[in-house]
């Protein structure tokens, strides 16, 4: 059963009747029977109030957590059936995280931070340094390679985090409130960058509680009490006004936002 | 994750807390420096005493009685006169034996030469001229008569006049009697500078200690014998023969105390025994110094646990970008091993430095205890691994979701 589908073609990530229960005083279903399929190259936002299960869903999709019931597949592999080590490897190769608090390694330079996922993933041994530099240049930080996070502005740090998320060419980029700690101007820059990366082929799942941020995506999943309340297809509805306004200048945005990269 | 990358990341975090890392390694540095210092001092002491003993081998051996002290370790010489004249005669008949020279102390309390009196400083020994068969004379020759004596270099230099052959020497015994001898020769000491000043006089005329033999006779007996073999090739068989005879057939075997042991040693054997003794002592002191090492490794473990707690969030980040438990373990282990190795290397350098200063002040030769340097570095790595294991394991177990929430 796939209740909600965000995009044509092969699915990058699928969730089937996923339930995650926390056993507190009484069992709480943080995620309660969610079925969702993220198409390759899609750009989906997850919205919902606090406690609606956004973070839990993200942890599940990001292979940081495993479902109590149901099944999550990333790149065709069922996350719940993997060992700890296999999940760590899957995270490293198939998931790129972008956090609200940036979460860069404080004592490593920008380029070393971007290299980090490649360092833990021994498979990609092709010139890591060169690839990290290319990625940083792609997010506009070609001149900040050797800066430590403390020497960078918030927006720059988030760009480093974005470059890091792309390091191992992941199936999915998971962005958890990526602009929550940024001012509106920087927010627009980062969101444009996400749109650009999406257009270049990256599958993106964005968690936010701001409508304006969610509207950069093609699809919006509304969560409430651990369940999917609604799935909005912004681009299918050709409801692009809000996005065009916010991203003025991002003129190369393709009109439909469908999955072909 | 390859080792170079772990080293790079670990080194960053060590450098980020320079003072803390320095203080942490200080424990290991002090421990290893102390061990190395004692090894240098022990080696220097040993070398100082043994090093200047004549390297040239002589076909002679010494028979002495040894016992193990009740408290402590090592050996003690027993001065009981148990080697009788009959034993001396019997040993002389054995194949390969060139001579057997008995030796026993005389209770001389004062030595006088040219009106210069030395009290208690010079040790008087009664022996036979054979004892000097293989000795090197600086001046003169062995004694050849009741009123002649041989002095060693130390005794010669003890007097301002610096004794040489022909000088007169007056010996005063405990009972007040005196006798005057003429120095026939000055002999080199085979045991080097550590030998006390000694004067040798003929046993026949001066030695009077007797014991009752198992056969019931009264015979002169000595606490020490020197056996000369006919050649270097005869040393081993003679040593064997002498041991067999002395242990089974001699008067000495019956006269000695049960706990005492008859030792027949060449100069080399004696050196070896001495080296063993100094070695044991050095290791003992080194072990005490090793306690500092244990304290040092506890210090590393402690700071690594703090470090894991402090870097919980970093662990979360690394896990999010694909670090496995093994990667995290490796990172923290590499960090503690680096601390241990730094401690070992600096400790070895400091230990050699202090040791050098010590032997220089004491006038001993410098000895580089290379095997202990290797041990120290191995211990440094070991300390790093042992003290890093638990913290690294804790780090590896960190839940990434919790860690990422950690401020």
XYZ file of N, CA, C and O in Angstrom, chain A residues 22 59 64-65 84-85 88-89 91-92 95 97 99 101 103-109 112 115-117 119-122 125 128-129 148 164 168, chain B residues 1-2 4-6 8-9 12-13 16-17 311 313-328 331 399-401 404-405 407:
280
model
N 7.013 5.214 21.232
C 7.856 5.446 22.406
C 7.100 4.979 23.628
O 5.944 5.357 23.836
N 14.279 10.863 11.397
C 15.254 9.907 11.915
C 15.092 8.536 11.278
O 16.061 7.828 11.021
N 18.676 6.665 11.140
C 19.210 6.834 12.490
C 18.381 6.001 13.463
O 18.824 5.665 14.549
N 17.153 5.698 13.060
C 16.211 4.983 13.915
C 15.580 3.883 13.065
O 15.659 3.920 11.832
N 23.601 -2.580 12.785
C 24.066 -1.250 13.155
C 25.085 -0.701 12.159
O 24.984 0.434 11.687
N 26.057 -1.556 11.862
C 27.133 -1.132 10.976
C 26.617 -0.889 9.565
O 26.973 0.093 8.924
N 24.898 2.322 9.444
C 25.853 3.438 9.437
C 26.395 3.646 8.024
O 26.511 4.771 7.554
N 26.695 2.542 7.356
C 27.224 2.650 5.998
C 26.171 3.227 5.043
O 26.472 4.047 4.185
N 23.696 5.208 5.851
C 23.624 6.644 6.143
C 24.723 7.385 5.415
O 24.509 8.428 4.811
N 25.926 6.824 5.507
C 27.078 7.512 4.915
C 26.964 7.619 3.410
O 27.340 8.634 2.826
N 22.431 8.792 2.403
C 21.729 9.912 3.032
C 22.701 11.071 3.252
O 23.814 10.860 3.717
N 22.783 14.581 5.386
C 22.035 15.346 6.378
C 22.372 16.835 6.329
O 23.539 17.206 6.211
N 21.355 20.007 8.913
C 20.658 20.257 10.174
C 20.407 21.744 10.391
O 21.113 22.599 9.850
N 21.107 23.255 13.120
C 22.282 23.812 13.820
C 23.570 23.509 13.078
O 24.638 23.475 13.681
N 25.752 21.570 12.522
C 26.462 20.352 12.921
C 27.705 20.077 12.083
O 27.887 18.984 11.556
N 28.563 21.077 12.018
C 29.862 20.850 11.385
C 30.835 20.459 12.499
O 30.625 20.797 13.656
N 31.882 19.723 12.123
C 32.917 19.397 13.099
C 33.710 20.668 13.375
O 34.288 21.259 12.461
N 33.737 21.105 14.638
C 34.267 22.431 14.933
C 35.746 22.620 14.614
O 36.169 23.714 14.285
N 36.530 21.567 14.718
C 37.973 21.769 14.551
C 38.467 21.360 13.172
O 39.660 21.373 12.912
N 37.541 20.980 12.311
C 37.956 20.634 10.955
C 37.635 21.797 10.025
O 36.650 22.507 10.232
N 38.444 21.994 9.003
C 38.209 23.079 8.056
C 37.017 22.714 7.176
O 36.545 21.585 7.197
N 37.731 19.818 5.026
C 37.809 18.561 5.791
C 36.422 18.084 6.218
O 36.141 16.890 6.262
N 34.944 16.429 3.337
C 35.596 15.134 3.103
C 35.124 14.050 4.063
O 35.252 12.859 3.783
N 34.623 14.480 5.230
C 34.339 13.535 6.313
C 33.511 12.311 5.889
O 33.891 11.179 6.169
N 32.368 12.512 5.183
C 31.598 11.323 4.785
C 32.395 10.410 3.866
O 32.242 9.192 3.914
N 35.629 10.043 4.061
C 36.629 9.401 4.913
C 36.039 8.147 5.560
O 36.682 7.110 5.645
N 34.781 8.260 6.015
C 34.162 7.102 6.666
C 33.687 6.076 5.643
O 33.376 4.953 5.987
N 33.591 6.495 4.398
C 33.165 5.566 3.357
C 34.367 5.242 2.495
O 34.685 5.938 1.553
N 35.033 4.156 2.856
C 36.299 3.848 2.197
C 36.150 3.556 0.711
O 37.115 3.580 -0.023
N 37.405 6.219 -3.122
C 38.775 6.602 -2.831
C 39.333 7.574 -3.854
O 40.442 8.065 -3.714
N 39.588 12.555 -2.895
C 38.597 13.146 -1.991
C 38.748 14.660 -1.900
O 37.774 15.404 -1.915
N 39.993 15.073 -1.800
C 40.263 16.489 -1.646
C 39.673 17.263 -2.825
O 38.991 18.263 -2.659
N 37.784 27.337 9.308
C 37.064 26.497 10.260
C 35.669 27.072 10.436
O 35.448 28.257 10.194
N 28.695 18.948 2.259
C 29.004 17.690 2.942
C 27.912 16.647 2.665
O 28.191 15.470 2.466
N 28.922 11.931 -0.807
C 28.940 10.561 -1.329
C 27.847 10.307 -2.361
O 27.439 9.181 -2.569
N 37.624 3.283 7.547
C 38.348 4.539 7.745
C 39.834 4.220 7.903
O 40.215 3.366 8.703
N 40.658 4.865 7.138
C 42.071 4.519 7.242
C 42.760 5.275 8.371
O 42.265 6.262 8.908
N 45.457 7.071 8.600
C 45.956 8.437 8.439
C 44.877 9.453 8.762
O 45.135 10.474 9.393
N 43.636 9.134 8.311
C 42.542 10.068 8.576
C 42.241 10.118 10.070
O 41.974 11.181 10.619
N 42.270 8.931 10.744
C 42.031 8.939 12.183
C 43.092 9.767 12.881
O 42.806 10.546 13.790
N 44.806 12.222 11.719
C 44.610 13.643 11.456
C 43.533 14.217 12.389
O 43.743 15.254 13.035
N 42.404 13.499 12.474
C 41.305 14.009 13.303
C 41.693 13.993 14.786
O 41.464 14.956 15.524
N 44.070 16.756 15.679
C 43.368 18.033 15.811
C 42.843 18.218 17.227
O 42.959 19.271 17.833
N 42.210 17.146 17.739
C 41.570 17.334 19.036
C 42.602 17.371 20.154
O 42.403 18.031 21.161
N 43.821 20.854 20.045
C 42.823 21.834 20.468
C 42.860 22.032 21.978
O 42.465 23.080 22.482
N 43.318 21.016 22.719
C 43.434 21.141 24.172
C 44.884 20.927 24.551
O 45.240 19.920 25.154
N 32.508 15.477 23.544
C 32.365 15.432 22.091
C 31.195 14.565 21.655
O 31.185 14.063 20.530
N 28.309 15.366 20.785
C 27.675 15.904 19.593
C 28.485 15.590 18.336
O 27.936 15.205 17.309
N 29.827 15.719 18.489
C 30.682 15.394 17.340
C 30.526 13.938 16.944
O 30.537 13.591 15.759
N 30.398 13.080 17.975
C 30.201 11.654 17.675
C 28.903 11.485 16.891
O 28.846 10.745 15.903
N 27.859 12.221 17.322
C 26.581 12.173 16.621
C 26.730 12.603 15.168
O 26.205 11.950 14.256
N 27.457 13.686 14.949
C 27.664 14.169 13.581
C 28.368 13.098 12.756
O 27.948 12.764 11.645
N 29.440 12.541 13.338
C 30.205 11.556 12.577
C 29.348 10.341 12.262
O 29.431 9.775 11.172
N 28.513 9.945 13.241
C 27.654 8.790 12.970
C 26.642 9.122 11.883
O 26.316 8.290 11.046
N 26.122 10.360 11.906
C 25.149 10.762 10.897
C 25.761 10.723 9.498
O 25.093 10.386 8.535
N 27.051 11.066 9.383
C 27.647 11.070 8.050
C 28.295 9.730 7.723
O 29.078 9.626 6.796
N 27.970 8.699 8.517
C 28.362 7.357 8.094
C 29.414 6.649 8.924
O 29.866 5.582 8.537
N 29.822 7.238 10.076
C 30.821 6.563 10.896
C 30.190 5.352 11.580
O 29.112 5.450 12.146
N 30.877 4.223 11.514
C 30.402 3.035 12.221
C 30.956 3.065 13.642
O 31.817 3.877 13.974
N 30.466 2.146 14.481
C 30.995 2.046 15.844
C 32.502 1.858 15.819
O 33.234 2.409 16.623
N 32.921 1.038 14.872
C 34.340 0.733 14.778
C 35.145 1.998 14.472
O 36.215 2.215 15.028
N 34.593 2.829 13.579
C 35.284 4.086 13.241
C 35.463 4.948 14.478
O 36.522 5.531 14.707
N 34.384 5.050 15.282
C 34.439 5.905 16.471
C 35.441 5.339 17.471
O 36.272 6.066 18.025
N 38.896 6.129 16.323
C 39.272 7.530 16.536
C 39.758 7.766 17.952
O 40.820 8.363 18.174
N 24.224 7.054 21.163
C 23.087 7.030 20.245
C 23.086 8.312 19.419
O 23.038 9.406 19.972
N 23.162 8.184 18.102
C 23.317 9.399 17.281
C 22.154 10.385 17.436
O 22.374 11.597 17.377
N 20.943 9.865 17.639
C 19.807 10.790 17.754
C 19.960 11.656 19.003
O 19.826 12.878 18.960
N 22.927 14.136 18.616
C 22.705 15.309 17.768
C 21.855 16.344 18.500
O 21.897 17.525 18.176
N 21.091 15.893 19.468
C 20.276 16.813 20.246
C 21.110 17.468 21.350
O 20.729 18.463 21.920
N 23.627 19.468 23.473
C 24.234 20.797 23.273
C 25.610 20.843 23.899
O 25.799 20.443 25.009
